[in-house]
PDB file of C-alpha atoms in Angstrom:
ATOM      1  CA  GLU Y  17       0.000   0.000   0.000  1.00  0.00           C
ATOM      2  CA  GLU Y  18       1.220   3.525  -0.832  1.00  0.00           C
ATOM      3  CA  ILE Y  19       0.694   4.823   2.721  1.00  0.00           C
ATOM      4  CA  GLU Y  20       2.899   2.085   4.157  1.00  0.00           C
ATOM      5  CA  GLN Y  21       5.586   2.699   1.512  1.00  0.00           C
ATOM      6  CA  PHE Y  22       5.610   6.423   2.300  1.00  0.00           C
ATOM      7  CA  ILE Y  23       5.852   5.840   6.071  1.00  0.00           C
ATOM      8  CA  ARG Y  24       8.718   3.357   5.712  1.00  0.00           C
ATOM      9  CA  LYS Y  25      10.558   5.712   3.364  1.00  0.00           C
ATOM     10  CA  TYR Y  26       9.962   8.674   5.714  1.00  0.00           C
ATOM     11  CA  TYR Y  27      11.554   6.885   8.678  1.00  0.00           C
ATOM     12  CA  GLY Y  28      14.462   5.379   6.731  1.00  0.00           C
ATOM     13  CA  GLU Y  29      15.965   1.929   7.029  1.00  0.00           C
ATOM     14  CA  SER Y  30      17.471   1.518  10.513  1.00  0.00           C
ATOM     15  CA  SER Y  31      16.035  -1.047  12.942  1.00  0.00           C
ATOM     16  CA  ARG Y  32      14.739   1.775  15.177  1.00  0.00           C
ATOM     17  CA  SER Y  33      13.105   3.388  12.146  1.00  0.00           C
ATOM     18  CA  ASP Y  34      11.432   0.086  11.275  1.00  0.00           C
ATOM     19  CA  SER Y  35      10.007  -0.225  14.780  1.00  0.00           C
ATOM     20  CA  VAL Y  36       8.730   3.392  14.738  1.00  0.00           C
ATOM     21  CA  ALA Y  37       7.157   2.838  11.312  1.00  0.00           C
ATOM     22  CA  ASP Y  38       5.626  -0.473  12.473  1.00  0.00           C
ATOM     23  CA  ALA Y  39       4.170   1.193  15.569  1.00  0.00           C
ATOM     24  CA  LEU Y  40       2.668   4.058  13.554  1.00  0.00           C
ATOM     25  CA  LEU Y  41       1.197   1.676  10.961  1.00  0.00           C
ATOM     26  CA  ALA Y  42      -0.288  -0.501  13.706  1.00  0.00           C
ATOM     27  CA  ARG Y  43      -1.930   2.531  15.335  1.00  0.00           C
ATOM     28  CA  LEU Y  44      -3.237   3.799  11.988  1.00  0.00           C
ATOM     29  CA  ASN Y  45      -4.753   0.399  11.269  1.00  0.00           C
ATOM     30  CA  SER Y  46      -6.406   0.108  14.682  1.00  0.00           C
ATOM     31  CA  THR Y  47      -7.278   3.140  16.769  1.00  0.00           C
ATOM     32  CA  LEU Y  48      -6.376   5.891  14.283  1.00  0.00           C
ATOM     33  CA  HIS Y  49      -8.577   4.794  11.397  1.00  0.00           C
ATOM     34  CA  ARG Y  50     -10.009   8.335  11.054  1.00  0.00           C
ATOM     35  CA  ILE Y  51      -6.536   9.748  10.533  1.00  0.00           C
ATOM     36  CA  LYS Y  52      -5.691   6.920   8.123  1.00  0.00           C
ATOM     37  CA  ALA Y  53      -8.816   7.695   6.083  1.00  0.00           C
ATOM     38  CA  MET Y  54      -7.327  11.159   5.426  1.00  0.00           C
ATOM     39  CA  CYS Y  55      -3.767   9.922   4.768  1.00  0.00           C
ATOM     40  CA  PHE Y  56      -4.481   9.561   1.043  1.00  0.00           C
ATOM     41  CA  ILE Y  57      -3.811  13.331   1.077  1.00  0.00           C
ATOM     42  CA  PRO Y  58       0.007  13.535   0.945  1.00  0.00           C
ATOM     43  CA  LEU Y  59       0.180  16.608   3.212  1.00  0.00           C
ATOM     44  CA  ILE Y  60      -1.893  14.904   5.941  1.00  0.00           C
ATOM     45  CA  LEU Y  61       0.327  11.816   5.751  1.00  0.00           C
ATOM     46  CA  LEU Y  62       3.489  13.931   5.913  1.00  0.00           C
ATOM     47  CA  MET Y  63       2.170  15.935   8.894  1.00  0.00           C
ATOM     48  CA  THR Y  64       1.160  12.699  10.672  1.00  0.00           C
ATOM     49  CA  CYS Y  65       4.677  11.269  10.245  1.00  0.00           C
ATOM     50  CA  PHE Y  66       6.249  14.563  11.322  1.00  0.00           C
ATOM     51  CA  VAL Y  67       4.149  14.892  14.492  1.00  0.00           C
ATOM     52  CA  ASN Y  68       4.701  11.218  15.323  1.00  0.00           C
ATOM     53  CA  ASN Y  69       8.454  11.697  14.866  1.00  0.00           C
ATOM     54  CA  VAL Y  70       8.681  14.831  17.029  1.00  0.00           C
ATOM     55  CA  ARG Y  71       6.238  13.784  19.754  1.00  0.00           C
ATOM     56  CA  ASP Y  72       6.833   9.992  19.664  1.00  0.00           C
ATOM     57  CA  THR Y  73       3.084   9.509  19.393  1.00  0.00           C
ATOM     58  CA  PRO Y  74       0.737  10.174  16.507  1.00  0.00           C
ATOM     59  CA  PRO Y  75      -2.244  12.515  16.869  1.00  0.00           C
ATOM     60  CA  ASP Y  76      -5.593  10.870  17.648  1.00  0.00           C
ATOM     61  CA  THR Y  77      -7.783  13.063  15.432  1.00  0.00           C
ATOM     62  CA  ILE Y  78      -7.409  15.459  12.512  1.00  0.00           C
ATOM     63  CA  SER Y  79      -8.051  18.321  14.942  1.00  0.00           C
ATOM     64  CA  ASP Y  80      -5.224  17.062  17.181  1.00  0.00           C
ATOM     65  CA  LEU Y  81      -2.985  16.843  14.116  1.00  0.00           C
ATOM     66  CA  PHE Y  82      -3.574  20.496  13.200  1.00  0.00           C
ATOM     67  CA  LYS Y  83      -3.192  21.616  16.817  1.00  0.00           C
ATOM     68  CA  SER Y  84       0.128  19.766  17.013  1.00  0.00           C
ATOM     69  CA  ILE Y  85       1.378  21.339  13.775  1.00  0.00           C
ATOM     70  CA  ILE Y  86       0.456  24.812  15.041  1.00  0.00           C
ATOM     71  CA  CYS Y  87       2.137  24.132  18.414  1.00  0.00           C
ATOM     72  CA  LEU Y  88       5.337  22.936  16.725  1.00  0.00           C
ATOM     73  CA  THR Y  89       5.348  25.864  14.268  1.00  0.00           C
ATOM     74  CA  VAL Y  90       4.825  28.464  17.012  1.00  0.00           C
ATOM     75  CA  LYS Y  91       7.453  26.803  19.229  1.00  0.00           C
ATOM     76  CA  ARG Y  92       9.940  26.841  16.326  1.00  0.00           C
ATOM     77  CA  HIS Y  93       9.114  30.527  15.715  1.00  0.00           C
ATOM     78  CA  PHE Y  94       9.985  31.397  19.327  1.00  0.00           C
ATOM     79  CA  GLU Y  95      13.159  29.268  19.302  1.00  0.00           C
ATOM     80  CA  LYS Y  96      14.293  30.907  16.054  1.00  0.00           C
ATOM     81  CA  ASN Y  97      13.936  34.288  17.780  1.00  0.00           C
ATOM     82  CA  GLY Y  98      15.849  33.151  20.885  1.00  0.00           C
ATOM     83  CA  VAL Y  99      12.776  32.982  23.132  1.00  0.00           C
ATOM     84  CA  GLU Y 100      12.227  29.890  25.262  1.00  0.00           C
ATOM     85  CA  MET Y 101       8.560  29.018  25.688  1.00  0.00           C
ATOM     86  CA  GLU Y 102       7.013  25.927  27.212  1.00  0.00           C
ATOM     87  CA  ILE Y 103       4.508  24.888  24.545  1.00  0.00           C
ATOM     88  CA  VAL Y 104       2.986  21.469  25.081  1.00  0.00           C
ATOM     89  CA  SER Y 105      -0.616  21.997  24.016  1.00  0.00           C
ATOM     90  CA  PHE Y 106      -2.759  24.181  21.805  1.00  0.00           C
ATOM     91  CA  GLU Y 107      -4.084  25.809  24.986  1.00  0.00           C
ATOM     92  CA  ASP Y 108      -0.483  26.910  25.720  1.00  0.00           C
ATOM     93  CA  VAL Y 109      -0.360  28.578  22.292  1.00  0.00           C
ATOM     94  CA  LEU Y 110      -3.633  30.415  22.936  1.00  0.00           C
ATOM     95  CA  ARG Y 111      -2.394  31.526  26.374  1.00  0.00           C
ATOM     96  CA  LEU Y 112       1.045  32.674  25.177  1.00  0.00           C
ATOM     97  CA  CYS Y 113      -0.122  34.160  21.868  1.00  0.00           C
ATOM     98  CA  PRO Y 114      -3.338  36.147  22.435  1.00  0.00           C
ATOM     99  CA  ARG Y 115      -2.897  37.732  18.989  1.00  0.00           C
ATOM    100  CA  LEU Y 116      -3.634  34.292  17.508  1.00  0.00           C
ATOM    101  CA  ILE Y 117      -7.329  35.144  17.950  1.00  0.00           C
ATOM    102  CA  LYS Y 118      -6.878  38.103  15.569  1.00  0.00           C
ATOM    103  CA  LEU Y 119      -5.008  35.840  13.158  1.00  0.00           C
ATOM    104  CA  SER Y 120      -7.844  33.291  13.341  1.00  0.00           C
ATOM    105  CA  GLN Y 121     -10.333  36.042  12.467  1.00  0.00           C
ATOM    106  CA  LEU Y 122      -8.172  37.002   9.473  1.00  0.00           C
ATOM    107  CA  ALA Y 123      -8.209  33.338   8.409  1.00  0.00           C
ATOM    108  CA  LEU Y 124     -12.003  33.242   8.719  1.00  0.00           C
ATOM    109  CA  ASP Y 125     -12.429  36.461   6.728  1.00  0.00           C
ATOM    110  CA  GLY Y 126     -10.258  34.919   4.021  1.00  0.00           C
ATOM    111  CA  VAL Y 127     -12.297  31.708   3.934  1.00  0.00           C
ATOM    112  CA  LEU Y 128     -15.551  33.686   3.746  1.00  0.00           C
ATOM    113  CA  LYS Y 129     -14.228  35.775   0.844  1.00  0.00           C
ATOM    114  CA  ASP Y 130     -12.255  32.896  -0.749  1.00  0.00           C
ATOM    115  CA  VAL Y 131      -8.997  34.816  -0.231  1.00  0.00           C
ATOM    116  CA  ILE Y 132      -5.666  33.074   0.328  1.00  0.00           C
ATOM    117  CA  ILE Y 133      -3.325  36.022  -0.311  1.00  0.00           C
ATOM    118  CA  PHE Y 134      -3.707  39.059   1.923  1.00  0.00           C
ATOM    119  CA  HIS Y 135      -2.508  42.517   0.893  1.00  0.00           C
ATOM    120  CA  ASN Y 136      -2.016  45.734   2.870  1.00  0.00           C
ATOM    121  CA  LEU Y 137      -1.648  44.048   6.251  1.00  0.00           C
ATOM    122  CA  GLU Y 138       0.283  45.710   9.020  1.00  0.00           C
ATOM    123  CA  LEU Y 139       1.875  42.561  10.432  1.00  0.00           C
ATOM    124  CA  SER Y 140       5.220  41.943  12.026  1.00  0.00           C
ATOM    125  CA  GLU Y 141       6.754  38.467  12.251  1.00  0.00           C
ATOM    126  CA  ASP Y 142       5.623  38.348  15.886  1.00  0.00           C
ATOM    127  CA  ASP Y 143       2.015  38.898  14.788  1.00  0.00           C
ATOM    128  CA  HIS Y 144       1.778  35.691  12.759  1.00  0.00           C
ATOM    129  CA  PHE Y 145       4.018  33.382  14.852  1.00  0.00           C
ATOM    130  CA  GLY Y 146       5.492  31.680  11.798  1.00  0.00           C
ATOM    131  CA  LEU Y 147       2.034  30.579  10.592  1.00  0.00           C
ATOM    132  CA  MET Y 148       2.178  32.918   7.585  1.00  0.00           C
ATOM    133  CA  ASN Y 149       4.733  33.729   4.922  1.00  0.00           C
ATOM    134  CA  CYS Y 150       5.386  37.204   3.575  1.00  0.00           C
ATOM    135  CA  ILE Y 151       6.252  37.857  -0.049  1.00  0.00           C
ATOM    136  CA  SER Y 152       7.859  41.294  -0.403  1.00  0.00           C
ATOM    137  CA  PHE Y 153       8.265  43.127  -3.691  1.00  0.00           C
ATOM    138  CA  PRO Y 154       9.036  46.722  -4.766  1.00  0.00           C
ATOM    139  CA  ASN Y 155       6.028  48.910  -5.478  1.00  0.00           C
ATOM    140  CA  VAL Y 156       5.640  51.735  -8.002  1.00  0.00           C
ATOM    141  CA  PHE Y 157       6.346  54.355  -5.320  1.00  0.00           C
ATOM    142  CA  GLY Y 158       9.821  53.005  -4.582  1.00  0.00           C
ATOM    143  CA  GLY Y 159       8.800  51.287  -1.362  1.00  0.00           C
ATOM    144  CA  VAL Y 160       8.250  47.660  -0.534  1.00  0.00           C
ATOM    145  CA  THR Y 161       4.852  45.982  -0.502  1.00  0.00           C
ATOM    146  CA  GLY Y 162       4.209  42.736   1.293  1.00  0.00           C
ATOM    147  CA  SER Y 163       1.621  40.090   0.629  1.00  0.00           C
ATOM    148  CA  TYR Y 164       0.886  37.438   3.217  1.00  0.00           C
ATOM    149  CA  HIS Y 165      -0.439  33.914   2.977  1.00  0.00           C
ATOM    150  CA  PHE Y 166      -0.846  31.115   5.497  1.00  0.00           C
ATOM    151  CA  LEU Y 167       1.646  28.247   5.322  1.00  0.00           C
ATOM    152  CA  HIS Y 168      -1.049  26.180   3.634  1.00  0.00           C
ATOM    153  CA  ARG Y 169      -4.767  26.545   2.934  1.00  0.00           C
ATOM    154  CA  ILE Y 170      -5.401  23.756   5.431  1.00  0.00           C
ATOM    155  CA  VAL Y 171      -3.782  25.849   8.223  1.00  0.00           C
ATOM    156  CA  GLN Y 172      -5.957  28.824   7.242  1.00  0.00           C
ATOM    157  CA  GLU Y 173      -9.090  26.660   7.333  1.00  0.00           C
ATOM    158  CA  PHE Y 174      -8.240  25.207  10.747  1.00  0.00           C
ATOM    159  CA  LEU Y 175      -7.624  28.684  12.210  1.00  0.00           C
ATOM    160  CA  ALA Y 176     -10.881  29.862  10.599  1.00  0.00           C
ATOM    161  CA  ALA Y 177     -12.697  26.996  12.345  1.00  0.00           C
ATOM    162  CA  CYS Y 178     -11.115  28.157  15.624  1.00  0.00           C
ATOM    163  CA  ALA Y 179     -12.594  31.625  14.978  1.00  0.00           C
ATOM    164  CA  VAL Y 180     -16.031  30.120  14.249  1.00  0.00           C
ATOM    165  CA  LYS Y 181     -15.805  28.224  17.549  1.00  0.00           C
ATOM    166  CA  GLN Y 182     -15.546  31.589  19.358  1.00  0.00           C
ATOM    167  CA  LEU Y 183     -18.871  32.781  17.901  1.00  0.00           C
ATOM    168  CA  PRO Y 184     -22.125  32.468  19.886  1.00  0.00           C
ATOM    169  CA  VAL Y 185     -23.718  29.032  19.418  1.00  0.00           C
ATOM    170  CA  GLU Y 186     -26.546  30.398  17.253  1.00  0.00           C
ATOM    171  CA  GLU Y 187     -24.065  32.041  14.875  1.00  0.00           C
ATOM    172  CA  GLN Y 188     -21.962  28.870  14.739  1.00  0.00           C
ATOM    173  CA  GLY Y 189     -25.044  26.889  13.728  1.00  0.00           C
ATOM    174  CA  LYS Y 190     -25.964  29.457  11.081  1.00  0.00           C
ATOM    175  CA  PHE Y 191     -22.406  29.481   9.708  1.00  0.00           C
ATOM    176  CA  TRP Y 192     -22.249  25.703   9.290  1.00  0.00           C
ATOM    177  CA  LYS Y 193     -25.821  25.401   8.030  1.00  0.00           C
ATOM    178  CA  GLU Y 194     -25.045  27.850   5.222  1.00  0.00           C
ATOM    179  CA  ARG Y 195     -21.866  26.050   4.215  1.00  0.00           C
ATOM    180  CA  LEU Y 196     -22.379  22.342   4.801  1.00  0.00           C
ATOM    181  CA  VAL Y 197     -24.799  20.735   2.394  1.00  0.00           C
ATOM    182  CA  LEU Y 198     -25.526  17.231   3.613  1.00  0.00           C
ATOM    183  CA  GLY Y 199     -26.780  14.324   1.540  1.00  0.00           C
ATOM    184  CA  TYR Y 200     -26.421  10.620   0.847  1.00  0.00           C
ATOM    185  CA  ASN Y 201     -24.162   8.812  -1.614  1.00  0.00           C
ATOM    186  CA  LYS Y 202     -25.178   5.865  -3.824  1.00  0.00           C
ATOM    187  CA  ARG Y 203     -24.475   3.384  -1.015  1.00  0.00           C
ATOM    188  CA  GLY Y 204     -26.729   5.347   1.331  1.00  0.00           C
ATOM    189  CA  ASP Y 205     -23.923   6.768   3.483  1.00  0.00           C
ATOM    190  CA  PHE Y 206     -24.391  10.227   5.013  1.00  0.00           C
ATOM    191  CA  VAL Y 207     -21.937  12.609   3.283  1.00  0.00           C
ATOM    192  CA  LEU Y 208     -21.240  16.243   2.491  1.00  0.00           C
ATOM    193  CA  SER Y 209     -22.725  16.781  -0.941  1.00  0.00           C
ATOM    194  CA  ASN Y 210     -20.579  19.721  -1.981  1.00  0.00           C
ATOM    195  CA  SER Y 211     -17.010  20.863  -1.392  1.00  0.00           C
ATOM    196  CA  SER Y 212     -15.965  23.284   1.332  1.00  0.00           C
ATOM    197  CA  TYR Y 213     -15.015  25.827  -1.328  1.00  0.00           C
ATOM    198  CA  GLU Y 214     -18.488  26.178  -2.768  1.00  0.00           C
ATOM    199  CA  MET Y 215     -21.153  28.376  -1.309  1.00  0.00           C
ATOM    200  CA  PRO Y 216     -24.820  27.203  -1.509  1.00  0.00           C
TER     201      PRO Y 216
END
């Protein structure tokens, strides 16, 4: 299977690597079947291997996977800037980085308007915690203009979901009702009947 081949290649060929790969594959085939169902997406599989490698345990859910990636990215951002922070959980990130709420709102605004590149933002590197990249280029006035984008659309969508979670319950329900169109496939399974990028 392609997933197994990727995992074995990711961890290399030492005996320790084989045991780590075997352990991850065993967990994916038993308790982590929801994660495995998403591992056909190369980025999800890569992130799962990365988190498993850094934390010595794979994430239990897709939400845990994204939280772990954000924790590791923010921790790396602080280390790169010579700041030691104890970041073990997503709650630590929210506590240490209150501006992440503003960043989550920016992510949500982008999802609502189908925007992945943001112009005219007044952001410093400390405002995005390594979760965004800046592309700078000279403008017609002789200055420098910067455009920002999240590390990946999937990071933007997860942060947008975090912003939706902060809304009152009624607004959360309205948000999801407008965007999730539910239906049944040919086998009779309950599924989303349109993609997350389409509006009803």
